[in-house]
mmCIF file of C-alpha atoms and ligand atoms in Angstrom:
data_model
loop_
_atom_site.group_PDB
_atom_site.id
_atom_site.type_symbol
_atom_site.label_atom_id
_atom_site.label_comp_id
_atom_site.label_asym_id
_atom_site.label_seq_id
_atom_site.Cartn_x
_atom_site.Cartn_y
_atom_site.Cartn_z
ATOM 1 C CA UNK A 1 90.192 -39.880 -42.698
ATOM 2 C CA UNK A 2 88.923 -36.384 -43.430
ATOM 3 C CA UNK A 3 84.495 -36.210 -42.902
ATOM 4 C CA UNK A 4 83.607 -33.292 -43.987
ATOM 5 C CA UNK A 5 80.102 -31.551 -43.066
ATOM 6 C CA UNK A 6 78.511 -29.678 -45.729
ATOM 7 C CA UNK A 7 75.071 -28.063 -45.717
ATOM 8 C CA UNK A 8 73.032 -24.827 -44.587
ATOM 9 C CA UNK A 9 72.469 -23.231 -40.665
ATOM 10 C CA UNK A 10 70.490 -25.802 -38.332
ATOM 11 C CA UNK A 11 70.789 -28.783 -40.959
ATOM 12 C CA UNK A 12 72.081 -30.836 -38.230
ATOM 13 C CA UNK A 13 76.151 -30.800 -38.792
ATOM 14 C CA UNK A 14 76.777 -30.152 -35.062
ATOM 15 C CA UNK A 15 74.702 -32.864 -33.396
ATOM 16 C CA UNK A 16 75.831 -35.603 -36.467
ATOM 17 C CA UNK A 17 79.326 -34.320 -35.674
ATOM 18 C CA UNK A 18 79.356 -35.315 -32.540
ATOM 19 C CA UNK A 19 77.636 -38.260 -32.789
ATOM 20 C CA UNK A 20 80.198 -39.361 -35.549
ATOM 21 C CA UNK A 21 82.791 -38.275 -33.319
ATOM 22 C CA UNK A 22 81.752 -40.349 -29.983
ATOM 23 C CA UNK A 23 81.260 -43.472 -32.725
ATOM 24 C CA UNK A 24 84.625 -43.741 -35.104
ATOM 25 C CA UNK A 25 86.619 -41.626 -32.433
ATOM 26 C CA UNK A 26 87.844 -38.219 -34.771
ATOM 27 C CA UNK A 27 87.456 -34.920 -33.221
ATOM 28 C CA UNK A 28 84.397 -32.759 -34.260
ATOM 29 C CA UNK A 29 86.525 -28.983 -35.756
ATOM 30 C CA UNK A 30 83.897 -26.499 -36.044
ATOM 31 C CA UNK A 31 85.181 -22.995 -36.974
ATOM 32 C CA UNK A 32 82.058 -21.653 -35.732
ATOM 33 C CA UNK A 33 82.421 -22.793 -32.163
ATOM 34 C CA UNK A 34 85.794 -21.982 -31.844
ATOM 35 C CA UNK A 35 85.458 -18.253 -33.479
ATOM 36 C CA UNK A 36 82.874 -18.241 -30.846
ATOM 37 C CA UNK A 37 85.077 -18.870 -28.495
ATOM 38 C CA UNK A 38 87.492 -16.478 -29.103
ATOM 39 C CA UNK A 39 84.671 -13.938 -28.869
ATOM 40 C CA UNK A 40 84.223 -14.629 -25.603
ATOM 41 C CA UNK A 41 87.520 -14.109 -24.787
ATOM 42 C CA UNK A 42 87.886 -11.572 -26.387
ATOM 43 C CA UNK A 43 91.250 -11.918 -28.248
ATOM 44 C CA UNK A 44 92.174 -10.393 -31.398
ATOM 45 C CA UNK A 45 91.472 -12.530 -33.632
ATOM 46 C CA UNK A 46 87.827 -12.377 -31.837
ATOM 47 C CA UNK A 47 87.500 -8.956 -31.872
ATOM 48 C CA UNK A 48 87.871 -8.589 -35.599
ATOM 49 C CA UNK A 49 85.645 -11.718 -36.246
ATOM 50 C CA UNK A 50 82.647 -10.391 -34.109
ATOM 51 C CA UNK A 51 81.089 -8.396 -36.454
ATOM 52 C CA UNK A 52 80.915 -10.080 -39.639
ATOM 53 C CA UNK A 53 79.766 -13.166 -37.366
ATOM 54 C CA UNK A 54 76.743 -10.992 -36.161
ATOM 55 C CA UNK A 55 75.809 -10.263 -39.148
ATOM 56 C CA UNK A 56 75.830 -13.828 -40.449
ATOM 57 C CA UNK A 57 78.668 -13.135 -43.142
ATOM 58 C CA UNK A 58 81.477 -14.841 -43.555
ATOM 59 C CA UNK A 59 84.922 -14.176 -41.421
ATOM 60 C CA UNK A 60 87.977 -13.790 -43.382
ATOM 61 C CA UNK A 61 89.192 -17.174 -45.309
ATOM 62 C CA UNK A 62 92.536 -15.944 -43.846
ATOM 63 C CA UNK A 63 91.588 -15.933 -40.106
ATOM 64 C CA UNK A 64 89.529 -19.434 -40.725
ATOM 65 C CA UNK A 65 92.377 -20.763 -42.534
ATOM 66 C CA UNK A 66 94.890 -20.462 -40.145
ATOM 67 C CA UNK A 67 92.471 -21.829 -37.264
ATOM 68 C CA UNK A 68 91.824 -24.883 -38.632
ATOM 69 C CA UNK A 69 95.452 -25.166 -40.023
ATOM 70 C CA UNK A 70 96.745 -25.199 -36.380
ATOM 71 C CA UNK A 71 93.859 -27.145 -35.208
ATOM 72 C CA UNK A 72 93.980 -30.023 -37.258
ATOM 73 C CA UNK A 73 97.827 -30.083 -36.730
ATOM 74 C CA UNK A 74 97.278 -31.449 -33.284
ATOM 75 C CA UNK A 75 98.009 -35.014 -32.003
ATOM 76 C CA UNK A 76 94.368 -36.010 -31.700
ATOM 77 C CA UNK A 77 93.783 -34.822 -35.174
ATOM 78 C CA UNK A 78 96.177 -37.348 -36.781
ATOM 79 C CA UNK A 79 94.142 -40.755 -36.790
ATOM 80 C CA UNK A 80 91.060 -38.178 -38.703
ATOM 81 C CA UNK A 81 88.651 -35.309 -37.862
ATOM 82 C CA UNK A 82 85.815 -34.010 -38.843
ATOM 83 C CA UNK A 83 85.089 -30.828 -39.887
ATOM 84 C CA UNK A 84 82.008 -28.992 -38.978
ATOM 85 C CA UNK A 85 81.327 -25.600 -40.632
ATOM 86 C CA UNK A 86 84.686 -25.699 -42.842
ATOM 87 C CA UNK A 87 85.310 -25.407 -45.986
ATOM 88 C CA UNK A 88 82.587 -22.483 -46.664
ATOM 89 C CA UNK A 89 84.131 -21.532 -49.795
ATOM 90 C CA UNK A 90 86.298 -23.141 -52.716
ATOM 91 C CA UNK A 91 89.247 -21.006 -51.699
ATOM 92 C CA UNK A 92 88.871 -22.675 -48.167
ATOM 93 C CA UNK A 93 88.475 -26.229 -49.768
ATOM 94 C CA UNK A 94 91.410 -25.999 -52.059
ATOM 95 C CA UNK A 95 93.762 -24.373 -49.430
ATOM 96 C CA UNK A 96 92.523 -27.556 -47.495
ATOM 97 C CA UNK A 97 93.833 -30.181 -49.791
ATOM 98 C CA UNK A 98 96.829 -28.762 -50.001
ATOM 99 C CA UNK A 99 97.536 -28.569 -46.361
ATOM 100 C CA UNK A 100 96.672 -31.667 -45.167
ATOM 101 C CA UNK A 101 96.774 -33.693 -48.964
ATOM 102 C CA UNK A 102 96.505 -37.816 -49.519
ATOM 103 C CA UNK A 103 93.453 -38.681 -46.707
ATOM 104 C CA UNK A 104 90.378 -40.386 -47.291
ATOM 105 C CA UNK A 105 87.816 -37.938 -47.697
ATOM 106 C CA UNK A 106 84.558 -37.753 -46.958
ATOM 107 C CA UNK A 107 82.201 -34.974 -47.997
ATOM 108 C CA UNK A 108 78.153 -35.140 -46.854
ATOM 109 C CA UNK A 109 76.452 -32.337 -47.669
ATOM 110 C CA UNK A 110 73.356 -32.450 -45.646
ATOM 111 C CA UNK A 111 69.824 -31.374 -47.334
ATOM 112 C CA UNK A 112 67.034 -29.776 -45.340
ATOM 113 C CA UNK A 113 64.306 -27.675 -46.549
ATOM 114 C CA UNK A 114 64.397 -23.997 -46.027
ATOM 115 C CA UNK A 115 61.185 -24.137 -43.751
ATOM 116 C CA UNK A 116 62.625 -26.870 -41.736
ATOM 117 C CA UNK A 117 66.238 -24.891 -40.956
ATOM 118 C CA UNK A 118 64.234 -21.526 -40.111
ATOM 119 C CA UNK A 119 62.416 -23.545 -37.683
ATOM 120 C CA UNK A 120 65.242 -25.014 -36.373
ATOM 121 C CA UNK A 121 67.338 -22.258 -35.712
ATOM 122 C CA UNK A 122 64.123 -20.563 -34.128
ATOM 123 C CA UNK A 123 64.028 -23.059 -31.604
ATOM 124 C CA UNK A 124 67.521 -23.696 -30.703
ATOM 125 C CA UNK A 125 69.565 -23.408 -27.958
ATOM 126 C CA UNK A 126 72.990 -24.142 -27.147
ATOM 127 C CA UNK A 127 75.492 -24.355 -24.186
ATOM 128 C CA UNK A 128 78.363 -21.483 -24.225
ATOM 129 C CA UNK A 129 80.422 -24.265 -22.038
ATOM 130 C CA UNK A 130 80.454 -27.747 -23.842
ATOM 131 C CA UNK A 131 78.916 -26.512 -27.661
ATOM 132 C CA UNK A 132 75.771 -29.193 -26.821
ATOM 133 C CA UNK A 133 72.957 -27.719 -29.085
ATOM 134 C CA UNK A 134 69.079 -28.438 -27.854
ATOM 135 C CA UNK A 135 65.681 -27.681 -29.836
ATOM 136 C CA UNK A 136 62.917 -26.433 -27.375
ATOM 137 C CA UNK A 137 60.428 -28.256 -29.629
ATOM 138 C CA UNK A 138 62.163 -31.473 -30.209
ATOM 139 C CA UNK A 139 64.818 -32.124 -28.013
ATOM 140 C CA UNK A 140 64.546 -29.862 -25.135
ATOM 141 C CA UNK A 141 67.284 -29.776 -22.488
ATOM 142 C CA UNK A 142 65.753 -31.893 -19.111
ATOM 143 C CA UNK A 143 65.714 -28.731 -16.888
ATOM 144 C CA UNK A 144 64.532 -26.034 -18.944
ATOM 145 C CA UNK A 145 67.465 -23.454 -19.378
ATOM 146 C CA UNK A 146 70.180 -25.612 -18.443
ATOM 147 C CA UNK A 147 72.699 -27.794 -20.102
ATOM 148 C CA UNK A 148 71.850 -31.650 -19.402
ATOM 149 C CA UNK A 149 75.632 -32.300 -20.045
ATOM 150 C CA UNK A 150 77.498 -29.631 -17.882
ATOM 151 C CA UNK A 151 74.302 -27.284 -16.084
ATOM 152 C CA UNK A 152 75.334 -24.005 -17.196
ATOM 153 C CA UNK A 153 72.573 -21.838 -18.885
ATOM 154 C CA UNK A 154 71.385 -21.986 -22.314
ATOM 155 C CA UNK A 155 71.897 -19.706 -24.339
ATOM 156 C CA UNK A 156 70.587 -18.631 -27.979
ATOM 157 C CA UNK A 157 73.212 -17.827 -30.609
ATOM 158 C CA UNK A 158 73.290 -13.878 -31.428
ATOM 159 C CA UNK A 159 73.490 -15.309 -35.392
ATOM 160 C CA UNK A 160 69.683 -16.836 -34.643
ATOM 161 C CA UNK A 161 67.713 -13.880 -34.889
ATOM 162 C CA UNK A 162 65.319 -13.854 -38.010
ATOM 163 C CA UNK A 163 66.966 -11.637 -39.947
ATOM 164 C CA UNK A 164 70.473 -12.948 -39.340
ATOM 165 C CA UNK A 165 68.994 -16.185 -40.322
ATOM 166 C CA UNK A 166 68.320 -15.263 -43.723
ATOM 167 C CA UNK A 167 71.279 -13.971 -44.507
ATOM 168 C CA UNK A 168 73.009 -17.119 -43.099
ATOM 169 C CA UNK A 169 70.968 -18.933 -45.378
ATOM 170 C CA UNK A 170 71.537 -16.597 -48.368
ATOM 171 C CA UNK A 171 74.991 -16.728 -47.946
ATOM 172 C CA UNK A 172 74.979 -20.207 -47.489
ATOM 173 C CA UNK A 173 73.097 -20.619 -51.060
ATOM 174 C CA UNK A 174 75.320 -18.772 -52.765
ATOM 175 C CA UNK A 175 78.972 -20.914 -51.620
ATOM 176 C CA UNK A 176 76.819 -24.313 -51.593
ATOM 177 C CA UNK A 177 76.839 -25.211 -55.525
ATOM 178 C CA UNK A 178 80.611 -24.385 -56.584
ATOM 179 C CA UNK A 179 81.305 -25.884 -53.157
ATOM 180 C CA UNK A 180 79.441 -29.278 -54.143
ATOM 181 C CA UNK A 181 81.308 -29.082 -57.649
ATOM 182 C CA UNK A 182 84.469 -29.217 -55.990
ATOM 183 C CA UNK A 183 83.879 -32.550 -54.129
ATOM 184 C CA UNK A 184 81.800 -34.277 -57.013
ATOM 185 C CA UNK A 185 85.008 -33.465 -59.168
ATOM 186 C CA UNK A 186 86.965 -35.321 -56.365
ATOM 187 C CA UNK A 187 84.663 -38.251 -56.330
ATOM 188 C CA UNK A 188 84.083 -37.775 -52.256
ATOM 189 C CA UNK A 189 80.057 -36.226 -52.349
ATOM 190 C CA UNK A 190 77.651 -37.800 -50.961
ATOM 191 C CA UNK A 191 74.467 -36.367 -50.216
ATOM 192 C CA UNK A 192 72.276 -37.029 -47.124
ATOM 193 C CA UNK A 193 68.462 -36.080 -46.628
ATOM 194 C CA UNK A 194 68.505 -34.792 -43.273
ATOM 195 C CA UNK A 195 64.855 -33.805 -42.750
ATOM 196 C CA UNK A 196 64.665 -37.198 -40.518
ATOM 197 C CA UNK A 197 65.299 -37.713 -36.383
ATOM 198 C CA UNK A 198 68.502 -37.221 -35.012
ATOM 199 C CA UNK A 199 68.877 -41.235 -35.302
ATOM 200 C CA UNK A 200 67.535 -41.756 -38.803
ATOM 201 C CA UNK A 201 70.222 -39.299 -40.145
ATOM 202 C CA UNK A 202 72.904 -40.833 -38.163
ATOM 203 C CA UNK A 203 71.841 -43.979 -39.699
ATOM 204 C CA UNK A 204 72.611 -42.251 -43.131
ATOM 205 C CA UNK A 205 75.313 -40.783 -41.795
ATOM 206 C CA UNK A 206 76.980 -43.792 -40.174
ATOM 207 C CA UNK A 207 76.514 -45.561 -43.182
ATOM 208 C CA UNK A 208 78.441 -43.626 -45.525
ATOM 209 C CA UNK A 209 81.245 -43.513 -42.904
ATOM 210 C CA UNK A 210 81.598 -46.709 -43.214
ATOM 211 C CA UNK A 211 81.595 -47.541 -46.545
ATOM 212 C CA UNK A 212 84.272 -44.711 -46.948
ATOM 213 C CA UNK A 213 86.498 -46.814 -44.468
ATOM 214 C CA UNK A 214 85.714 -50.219 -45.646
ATOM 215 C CA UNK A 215 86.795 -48.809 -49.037
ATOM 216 C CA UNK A 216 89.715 -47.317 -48.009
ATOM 217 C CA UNK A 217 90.421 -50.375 -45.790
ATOM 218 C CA UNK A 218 91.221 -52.628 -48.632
ATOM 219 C CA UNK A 219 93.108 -50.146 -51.082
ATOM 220 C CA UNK A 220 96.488 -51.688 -51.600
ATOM 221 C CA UNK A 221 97.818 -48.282 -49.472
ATOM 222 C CA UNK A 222 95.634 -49.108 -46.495
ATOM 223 C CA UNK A 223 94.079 -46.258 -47.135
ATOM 224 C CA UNK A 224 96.459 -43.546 -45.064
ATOM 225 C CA UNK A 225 94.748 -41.096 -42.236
HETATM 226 P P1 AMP B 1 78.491 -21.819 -37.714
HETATM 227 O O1 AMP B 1 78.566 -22.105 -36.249
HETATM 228 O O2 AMP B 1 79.211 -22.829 -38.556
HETATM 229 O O3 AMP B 1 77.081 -21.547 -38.183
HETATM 230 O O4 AMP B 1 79.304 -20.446 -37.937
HETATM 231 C C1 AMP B 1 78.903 -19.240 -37.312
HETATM 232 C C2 AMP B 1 79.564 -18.060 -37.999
HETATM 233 O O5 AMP B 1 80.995 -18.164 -37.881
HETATM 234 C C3 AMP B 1 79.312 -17.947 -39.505
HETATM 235 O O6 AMP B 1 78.083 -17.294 -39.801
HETATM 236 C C4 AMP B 1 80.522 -17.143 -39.943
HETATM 237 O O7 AMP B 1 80.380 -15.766 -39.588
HETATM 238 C C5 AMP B 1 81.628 -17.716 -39.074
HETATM 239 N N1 AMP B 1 82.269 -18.890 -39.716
HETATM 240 C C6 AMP B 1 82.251 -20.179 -39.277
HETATM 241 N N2 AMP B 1 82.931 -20.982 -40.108
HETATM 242 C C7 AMP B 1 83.398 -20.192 -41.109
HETATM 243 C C8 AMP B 1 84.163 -20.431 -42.294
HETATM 244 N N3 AMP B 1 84.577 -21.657 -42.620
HETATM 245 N N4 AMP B 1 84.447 -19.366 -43.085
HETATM 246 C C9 AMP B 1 84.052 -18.121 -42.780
HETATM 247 N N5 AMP B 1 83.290 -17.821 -41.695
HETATM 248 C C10 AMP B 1 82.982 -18.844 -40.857
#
């Protein structure tokens, strides 16, 4: 199975993510933490990603392409995965479907209002180390500062300043409608209101999961990956 994770900056696709992932067992992709990650290392690929990342614009569908083709070719990929951050644009969608074609799919775009996500991203913090994400107002780390899962030191994301925000959010309101075309025409949209607590959009979450695999479950094909 294939869950893909649709919807604007701070709308909650990380923290779902991984609770999906600890519950039906795929891996949570996100091309954002792992272009992240090669910015901290520095590599190539990092270094020519940086900048277009601080800015909150879009890296090259090439360079994201080819990420999550190799990353999603990997053993623990095979069973499913879910894919945080990816496909931004229809060009990443369709070059999707054609490299990994025939799964169960699952697309949930995620609806917040803008309000809510600026407030969000104001107030987040994440941890370089494990990718955990914390809100100071909501869900604040135990010891201020530190990671409750690994104790390194929180950081905030360089994309989280105001005025990167908006143009995260502009750009995200300009890929989100011919995105949302392309998985209505495929009959695997849903859409989740995810102004609610971390458990009440799991709930939603969880629930359309499942119907997805129950579904699936009792095609005559078993419903492959
Ligand atoms: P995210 O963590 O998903 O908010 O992504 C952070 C940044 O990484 C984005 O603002 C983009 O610069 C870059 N990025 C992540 N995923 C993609 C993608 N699928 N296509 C292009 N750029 C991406």
């Amino acid at each position: 199975m294939r869950i893909i994770l649709l919807g604007p900056p701070g709308s909650g696709k990380g923290t779902q993510g991984d609770l999906v992932s600890r519950a039906f067992g795929f891996p949570r992709v996100s091309t954002g933490d792992i272009l992240r990650q090669a910015v901290r290392d520095r590599t190539p690929l990092g270094l020519q990603a940086e900048a277009m990342m601080n800015q909150g614009a879009l890296v090259s569908d090439d360079i994201v392409l080819e990420l999550v083709r190799q990353r999603i070719a990997q053993p623990d990929c095979r069973r499913g995965y879910i894919l945080d951050g990816f496909p931004r644009t229809v060009r990443q969608a369709e070059a999707l479907e054609k490299t990994d074609s025939g799964r169960v799919e699952l697309a949930l775009e995620f609806q917040v209002d803008a309000e809510v996500l600026i407030q969000r991203l104001g107030a987040r913090q994440v941890c370089p180390k494990c990718h955990a994400v914390y809100n100071l107002d909501i869900q604040p780390p135990r010891k201020p500062g530190s990671c409750d899962v690994c104790g390194v030191t929180l950081v905030r994301r360089k994309d989280d300043r105001p005025e990167v925000i908006a143009e995260r959010l502009a750009v995200y309101g300009r890929e989100a409608e011919p995105l949302r075309a392309f998985y209505v025409a495929r009959e695997s949209y849903a859409a989740i209101d995810a102004s609610g607590s971390m458990a009440e959009v799991f709930d939603l979450v969880k629930a359309g999961v499942e119907s997805v695999l129950s579904a699936a479950g009792s095609r005559p094909d078993g419903g492959r990956g």
